[in-house]
mmCIF file of C-alpha atoms in Angstrom:
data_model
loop_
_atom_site.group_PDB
_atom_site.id
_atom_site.type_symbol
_atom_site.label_atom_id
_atom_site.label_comp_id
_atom_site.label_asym_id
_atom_site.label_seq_id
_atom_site.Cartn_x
_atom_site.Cartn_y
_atom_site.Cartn_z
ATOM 1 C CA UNK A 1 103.325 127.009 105.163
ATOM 2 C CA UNK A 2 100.765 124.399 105.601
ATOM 3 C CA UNK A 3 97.264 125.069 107.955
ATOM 4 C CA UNK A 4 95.348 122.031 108.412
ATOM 5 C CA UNK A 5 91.391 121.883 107.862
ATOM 6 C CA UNK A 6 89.579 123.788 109.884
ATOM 7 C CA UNK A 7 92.044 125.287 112.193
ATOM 8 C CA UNK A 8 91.564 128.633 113.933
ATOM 9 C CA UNK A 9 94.675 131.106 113.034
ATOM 10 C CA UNK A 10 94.794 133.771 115.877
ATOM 11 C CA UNK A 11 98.173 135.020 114.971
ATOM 12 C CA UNK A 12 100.910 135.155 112.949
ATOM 13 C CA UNK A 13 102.449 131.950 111.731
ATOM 14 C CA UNK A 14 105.994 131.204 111.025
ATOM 15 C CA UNK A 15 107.064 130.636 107.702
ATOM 16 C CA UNK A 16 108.093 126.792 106.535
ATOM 17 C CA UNK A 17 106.122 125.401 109.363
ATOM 18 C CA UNK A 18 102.868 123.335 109.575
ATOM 19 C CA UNK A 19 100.113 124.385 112.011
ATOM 20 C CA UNK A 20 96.700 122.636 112.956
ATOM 21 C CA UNK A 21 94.166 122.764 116.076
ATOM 22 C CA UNK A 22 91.684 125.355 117.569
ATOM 23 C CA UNK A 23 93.684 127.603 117.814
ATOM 24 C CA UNK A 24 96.587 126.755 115.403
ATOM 25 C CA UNK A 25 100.249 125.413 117.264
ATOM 26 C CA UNK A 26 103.455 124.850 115.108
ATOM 27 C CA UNK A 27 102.977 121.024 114.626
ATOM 28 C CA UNK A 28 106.390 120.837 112.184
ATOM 29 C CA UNK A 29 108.182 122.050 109.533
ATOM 30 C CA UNK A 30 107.329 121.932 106.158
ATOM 31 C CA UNK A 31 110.870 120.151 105.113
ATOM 32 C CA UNK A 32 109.821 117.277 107.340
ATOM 33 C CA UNK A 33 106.058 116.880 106.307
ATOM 34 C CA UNK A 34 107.614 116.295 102.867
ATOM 35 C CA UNK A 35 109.865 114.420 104.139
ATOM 36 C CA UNK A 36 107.162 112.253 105.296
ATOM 37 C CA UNK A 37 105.292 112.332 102.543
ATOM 38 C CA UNK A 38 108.285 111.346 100.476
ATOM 39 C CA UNK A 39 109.057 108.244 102.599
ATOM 40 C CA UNK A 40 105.097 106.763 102.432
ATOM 41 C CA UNK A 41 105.038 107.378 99.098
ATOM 42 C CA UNK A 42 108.519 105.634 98.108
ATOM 43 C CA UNK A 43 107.392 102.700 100.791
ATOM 44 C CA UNK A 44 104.401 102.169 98.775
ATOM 45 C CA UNK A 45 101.664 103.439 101.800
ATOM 46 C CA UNK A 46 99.476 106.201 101.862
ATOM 47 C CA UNK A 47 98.681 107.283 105.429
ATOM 48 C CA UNK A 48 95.442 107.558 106.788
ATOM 49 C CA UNK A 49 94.668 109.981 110.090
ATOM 50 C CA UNK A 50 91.578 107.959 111.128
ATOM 51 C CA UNK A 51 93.164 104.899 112.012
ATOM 52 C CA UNK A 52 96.599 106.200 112.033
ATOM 53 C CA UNK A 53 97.792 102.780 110.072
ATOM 54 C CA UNK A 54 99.175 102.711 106.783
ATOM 55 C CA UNK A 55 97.507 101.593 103.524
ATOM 56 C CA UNK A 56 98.885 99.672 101.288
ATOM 57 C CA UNK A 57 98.122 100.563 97.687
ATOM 58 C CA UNK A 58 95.778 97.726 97.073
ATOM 59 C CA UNK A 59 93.923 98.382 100.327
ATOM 60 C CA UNK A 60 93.604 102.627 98.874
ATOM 61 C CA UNK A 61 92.749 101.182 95.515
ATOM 62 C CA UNK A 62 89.771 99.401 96.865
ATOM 63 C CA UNK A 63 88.629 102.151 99.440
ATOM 64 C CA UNK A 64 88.680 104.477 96.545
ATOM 65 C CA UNK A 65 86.737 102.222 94.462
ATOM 66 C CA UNK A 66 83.621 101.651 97.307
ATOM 67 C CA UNK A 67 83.755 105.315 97.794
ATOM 68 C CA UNK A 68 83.601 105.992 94.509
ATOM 69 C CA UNK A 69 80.746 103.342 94.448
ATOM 70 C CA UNK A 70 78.651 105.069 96.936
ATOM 71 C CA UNK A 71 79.337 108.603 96.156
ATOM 72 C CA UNK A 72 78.358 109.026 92.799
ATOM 73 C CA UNK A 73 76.713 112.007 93.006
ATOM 74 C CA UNK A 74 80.277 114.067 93.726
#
């Protein structure tokens, strides 16, 4: 079972399922967020929920980098 960030539980939650929001709903199933993540990572993007576009690895290489850059107190 997966419950996203900062997500309110206010009952119980089915196993193999993924849940997010205030309060929680059933947004999947586990077998198909991995599926998911299975297929970005094998197409060679990582996924990003701000823009909702995909990153290629380059593009996450170089994000990482800057962030890395200007968070160095982490």
């Amino acid at each position: 079972m997966i419950i996203a960030s900062g997500s309110v539980v206010s009952r119980d939650c089915e196993p193999n399922s993924v849940y997010a929001g205030v309060p929680a709903r059933k947004i999947g199933t586990f077998d198909d967020f991995m599926k998911r993540r299975y297929r970005q990572k094998t197409e060679g993007a990582i996924s990003t929920t701000t823009h909702n576009r995909n990153l290629t690895p380059e593009e996450a290489e170089t994000a990482r980098t800057h962030f890395l850059r200007n968070h160095r107190d982490i």
